[in-house]
Short mmCIF file of C-alpha atoms and ligand atoms in Angstrom, two decimals:
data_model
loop_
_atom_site.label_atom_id
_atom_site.label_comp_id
_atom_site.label_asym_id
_atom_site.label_seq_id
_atom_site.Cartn_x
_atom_site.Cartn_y
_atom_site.Cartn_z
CA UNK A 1 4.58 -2.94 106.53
CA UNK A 2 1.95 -1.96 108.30
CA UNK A 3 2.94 1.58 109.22
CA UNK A 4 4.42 1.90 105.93
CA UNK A 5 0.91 1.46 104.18
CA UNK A 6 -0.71 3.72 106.67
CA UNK A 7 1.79 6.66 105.49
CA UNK A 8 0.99 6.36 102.26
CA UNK A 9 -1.30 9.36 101.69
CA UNK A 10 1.56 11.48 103.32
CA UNK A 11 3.86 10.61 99.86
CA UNK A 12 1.00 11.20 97.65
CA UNK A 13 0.92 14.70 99.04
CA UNK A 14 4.45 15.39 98.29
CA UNK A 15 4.23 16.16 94.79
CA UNK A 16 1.66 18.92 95.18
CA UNK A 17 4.15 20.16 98.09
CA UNK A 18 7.05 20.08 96.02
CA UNK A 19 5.28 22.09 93.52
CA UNK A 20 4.07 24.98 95.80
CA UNK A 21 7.70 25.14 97.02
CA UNK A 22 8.91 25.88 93.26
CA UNK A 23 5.65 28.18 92.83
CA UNK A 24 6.75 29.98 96.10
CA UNK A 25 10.25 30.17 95.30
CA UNK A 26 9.37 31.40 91.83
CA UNK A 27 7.51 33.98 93.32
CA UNK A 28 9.83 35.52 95.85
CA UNK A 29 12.46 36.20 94.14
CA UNK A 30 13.41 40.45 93.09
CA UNK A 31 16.74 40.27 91.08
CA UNK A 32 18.15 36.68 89.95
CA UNK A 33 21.44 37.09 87.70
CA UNK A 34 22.00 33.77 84.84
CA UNK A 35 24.24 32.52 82.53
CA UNK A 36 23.47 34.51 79.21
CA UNK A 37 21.11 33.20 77.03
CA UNK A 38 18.89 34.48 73.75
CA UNK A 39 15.18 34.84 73.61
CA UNK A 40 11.53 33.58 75.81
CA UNK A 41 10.37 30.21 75.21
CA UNK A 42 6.63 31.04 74.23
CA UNK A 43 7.42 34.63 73.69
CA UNK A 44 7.07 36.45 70.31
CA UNK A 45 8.68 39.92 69.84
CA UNK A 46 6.60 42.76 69.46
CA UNK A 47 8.46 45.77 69.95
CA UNK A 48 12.44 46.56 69.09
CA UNK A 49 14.05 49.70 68.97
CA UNK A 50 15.51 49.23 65.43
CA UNK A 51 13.10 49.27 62.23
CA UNK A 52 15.08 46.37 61.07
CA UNK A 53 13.47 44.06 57.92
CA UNK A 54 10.59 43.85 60.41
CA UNK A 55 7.02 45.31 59.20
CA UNK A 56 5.66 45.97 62.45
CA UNK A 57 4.15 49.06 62.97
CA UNK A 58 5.89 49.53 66.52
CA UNK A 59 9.19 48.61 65.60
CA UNK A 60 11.92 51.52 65.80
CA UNK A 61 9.13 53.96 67.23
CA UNK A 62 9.72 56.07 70.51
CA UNK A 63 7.14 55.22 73.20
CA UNK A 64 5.77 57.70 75.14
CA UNK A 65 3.84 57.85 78.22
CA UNK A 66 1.68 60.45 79.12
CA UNK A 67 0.55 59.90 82.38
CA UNK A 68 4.54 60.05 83.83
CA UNK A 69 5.85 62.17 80.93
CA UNK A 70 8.43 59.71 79.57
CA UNK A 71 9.79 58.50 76.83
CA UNK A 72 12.02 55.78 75.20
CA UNK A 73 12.81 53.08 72.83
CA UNK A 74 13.27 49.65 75.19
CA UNK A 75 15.87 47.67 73.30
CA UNK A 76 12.94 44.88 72.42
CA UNK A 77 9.70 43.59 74.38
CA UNK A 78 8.56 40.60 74.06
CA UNK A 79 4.65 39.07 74.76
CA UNK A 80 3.56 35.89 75.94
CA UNK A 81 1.58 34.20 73.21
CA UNK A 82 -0.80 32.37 75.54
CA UNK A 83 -1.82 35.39 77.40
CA UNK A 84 -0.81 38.99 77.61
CA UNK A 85 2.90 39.07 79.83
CA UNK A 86 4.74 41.49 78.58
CA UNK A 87 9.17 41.35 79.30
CA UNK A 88 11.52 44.52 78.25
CA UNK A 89 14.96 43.64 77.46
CA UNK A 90 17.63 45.61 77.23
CA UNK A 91 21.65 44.63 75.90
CA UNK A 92 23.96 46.39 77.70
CA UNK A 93 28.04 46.23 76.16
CA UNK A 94 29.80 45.87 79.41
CA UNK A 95 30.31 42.77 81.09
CA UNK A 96 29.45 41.73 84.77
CA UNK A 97 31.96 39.22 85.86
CA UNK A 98 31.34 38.59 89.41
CA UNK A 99 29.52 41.41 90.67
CA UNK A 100 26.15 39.84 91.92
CA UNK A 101 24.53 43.11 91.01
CA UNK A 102 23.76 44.98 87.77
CA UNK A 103 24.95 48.55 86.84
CA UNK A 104 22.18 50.90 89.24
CA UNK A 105 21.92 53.12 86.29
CA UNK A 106 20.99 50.38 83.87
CA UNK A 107 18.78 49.42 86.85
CA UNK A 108 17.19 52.61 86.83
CA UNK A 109 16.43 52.66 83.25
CA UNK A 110 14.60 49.21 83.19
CA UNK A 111 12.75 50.20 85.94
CA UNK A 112 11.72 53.32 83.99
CA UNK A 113 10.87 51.30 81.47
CA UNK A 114 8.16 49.49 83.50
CA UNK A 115 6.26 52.33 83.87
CA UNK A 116 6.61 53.27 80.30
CA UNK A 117 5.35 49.84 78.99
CA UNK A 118 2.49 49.97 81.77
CA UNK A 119 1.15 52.93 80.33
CA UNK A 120 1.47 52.27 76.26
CA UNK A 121 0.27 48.70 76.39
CA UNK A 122 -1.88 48.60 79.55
CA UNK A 123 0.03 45.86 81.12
CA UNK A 124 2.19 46.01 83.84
CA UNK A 125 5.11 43.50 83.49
CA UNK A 126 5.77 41.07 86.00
CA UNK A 127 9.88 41.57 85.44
CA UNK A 128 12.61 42.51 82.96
CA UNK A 129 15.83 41.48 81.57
CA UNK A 130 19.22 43.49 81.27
CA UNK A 131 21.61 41.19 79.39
CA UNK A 132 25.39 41.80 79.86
CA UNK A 133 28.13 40.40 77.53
CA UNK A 134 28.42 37.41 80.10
CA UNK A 135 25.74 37.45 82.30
CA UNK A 136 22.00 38.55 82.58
CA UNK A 137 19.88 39.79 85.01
CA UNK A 138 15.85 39.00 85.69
CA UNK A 139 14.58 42.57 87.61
CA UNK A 140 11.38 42.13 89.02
CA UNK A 141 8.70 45.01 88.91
CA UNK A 142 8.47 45.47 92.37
CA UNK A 143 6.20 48.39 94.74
CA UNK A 144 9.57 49.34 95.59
CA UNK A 145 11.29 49.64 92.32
CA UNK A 146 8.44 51.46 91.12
CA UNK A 147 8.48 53.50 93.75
CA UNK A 148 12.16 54.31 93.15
CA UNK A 149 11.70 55.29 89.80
CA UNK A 150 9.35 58.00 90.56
CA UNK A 151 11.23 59.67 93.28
CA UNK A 152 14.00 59.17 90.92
CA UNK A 153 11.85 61.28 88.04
CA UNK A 154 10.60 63.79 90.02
CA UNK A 155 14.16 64.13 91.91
CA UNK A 156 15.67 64.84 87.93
CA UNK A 157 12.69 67.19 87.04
CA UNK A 158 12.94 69.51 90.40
CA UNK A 159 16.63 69.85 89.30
CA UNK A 160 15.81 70.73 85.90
CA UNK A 161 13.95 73.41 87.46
CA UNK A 162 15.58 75.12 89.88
CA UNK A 163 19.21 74.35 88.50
CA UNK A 164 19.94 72.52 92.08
CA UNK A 165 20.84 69.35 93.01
CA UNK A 166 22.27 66.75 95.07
CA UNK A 167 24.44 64.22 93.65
CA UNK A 168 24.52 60.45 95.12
CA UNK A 169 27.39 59.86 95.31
CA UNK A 170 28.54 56.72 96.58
CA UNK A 171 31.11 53.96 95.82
CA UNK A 172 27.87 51.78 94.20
CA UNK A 173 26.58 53.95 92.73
CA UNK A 174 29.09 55.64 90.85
CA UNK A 175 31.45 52.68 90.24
CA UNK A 176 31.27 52.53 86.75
CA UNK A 177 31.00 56.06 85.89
CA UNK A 178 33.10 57.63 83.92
CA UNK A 179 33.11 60.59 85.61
CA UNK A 180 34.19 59.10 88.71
CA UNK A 181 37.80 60.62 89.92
CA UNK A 182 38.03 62.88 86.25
CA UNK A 183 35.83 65.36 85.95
CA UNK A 184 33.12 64.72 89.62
CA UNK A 185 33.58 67.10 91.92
CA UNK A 186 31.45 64.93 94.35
CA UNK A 187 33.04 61.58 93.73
CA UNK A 188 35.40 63.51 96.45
CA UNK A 189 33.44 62.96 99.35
CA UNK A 190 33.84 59.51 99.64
CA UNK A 191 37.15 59.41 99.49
CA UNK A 192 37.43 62.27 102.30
CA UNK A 193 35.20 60.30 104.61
CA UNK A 194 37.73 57.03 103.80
CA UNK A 195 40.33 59.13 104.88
CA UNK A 196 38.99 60.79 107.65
CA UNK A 197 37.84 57.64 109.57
CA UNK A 198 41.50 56.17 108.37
CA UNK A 199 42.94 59.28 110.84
S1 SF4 B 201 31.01 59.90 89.98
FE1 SF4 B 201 29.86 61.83 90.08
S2 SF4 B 201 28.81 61.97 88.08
FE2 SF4 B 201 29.46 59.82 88.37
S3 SF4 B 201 27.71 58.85 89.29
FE3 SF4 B 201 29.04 59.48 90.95
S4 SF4 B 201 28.24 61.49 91.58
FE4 SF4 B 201 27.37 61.03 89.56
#
């Protein structure tokens, strides 16, 4: 009884540890893929791509960012109404099934996103959503990703340029392309180095 009394400041701690471990754990994570599901508790929309019956002034316009020199129309973005958090969404038609990661392109483009968002409404968004037909994905807005996206951008513009480039060709990358063993040339290479190591 005794030693039972004299541990009792340890369980009053462990609420406040549990906690921090669900703080951590909601911090740590980069990509986390969910059932589908509609719509941010707390959230109110403030951006979609289509006019619609809507009023709002932003609705259905193109965004454009001047400091990268990019431009699109997210599919909606949604703002915390406590606060200023800002989430892009964007539907995607496809289906994931049980890959554990989302299409790179679609990737790409919610990543670009990020920095377009940044710019327009001065705040940087912690993460965004891709939603499949059966699954979703949470992206988080990551040094990395960011980084990614600009090598990306400038990669696209220097072949706009000079009329050069390198494809990346690889199987995840282009595994849902339709250009992928029709009209690719590179989607060849590959399949040669398959071979090769098969001799
Ligand atoms: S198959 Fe060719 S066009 Fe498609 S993603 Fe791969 S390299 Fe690009």
């Amino acid at each position: 009884m005794l030693l039972l009394k004299d541990m009792d400041w340890i369980f009053s701690y462990v609420p406040f540890v549990l906690l921090f471990f669900l703080w951590l754990k909601e911090q740590c994570w980069i990509l986390r893929k969910r059932k589908k599901r509609q719509g941010f508790l707390g959230y109110k929309l403030i951006y979609a791509d289509q006019k619609g019956n809507k009023r709002e002034k932003d609705f259905g316009k193109l965004l454009y960012s001047k400091k990268y020199d990019i431009q699109g129309k997210p599919d909606y973005i949604f703002q915390k109404r406590l606060g200023n958090a800002i989430i892009p969404v964007e539907i995607k038609s496809g289906s994931i099934k049980d890959d554990n990661f989302p299409h790179p392109g679609d990737r790409m483009q919610l990543a670009t996103y990020f920095l377009l968002i940044e710019d327009v409404y001065g705040v940087r968004p912690k993460y965004g959503r891709l939603v499949y037909k059966d699954y979703m994905f949470d992206i988080r807005n990551t040094i990395a990703i960011r980084r990614e996206v600009r090598r990306t951008l400038a990669n696209m513009r220097k072949m706009l340029y000079t009329g050069e480039g390198k494809a990346n060709c690889s199987v995840a990358s282009c595994r849902y392309c339709v250009c992928k063993g029709t009209v690719c040339p590179y989607w060849q290479v590959p399949k040669q180095r398959k071979v090769k190591k098969a001799e």
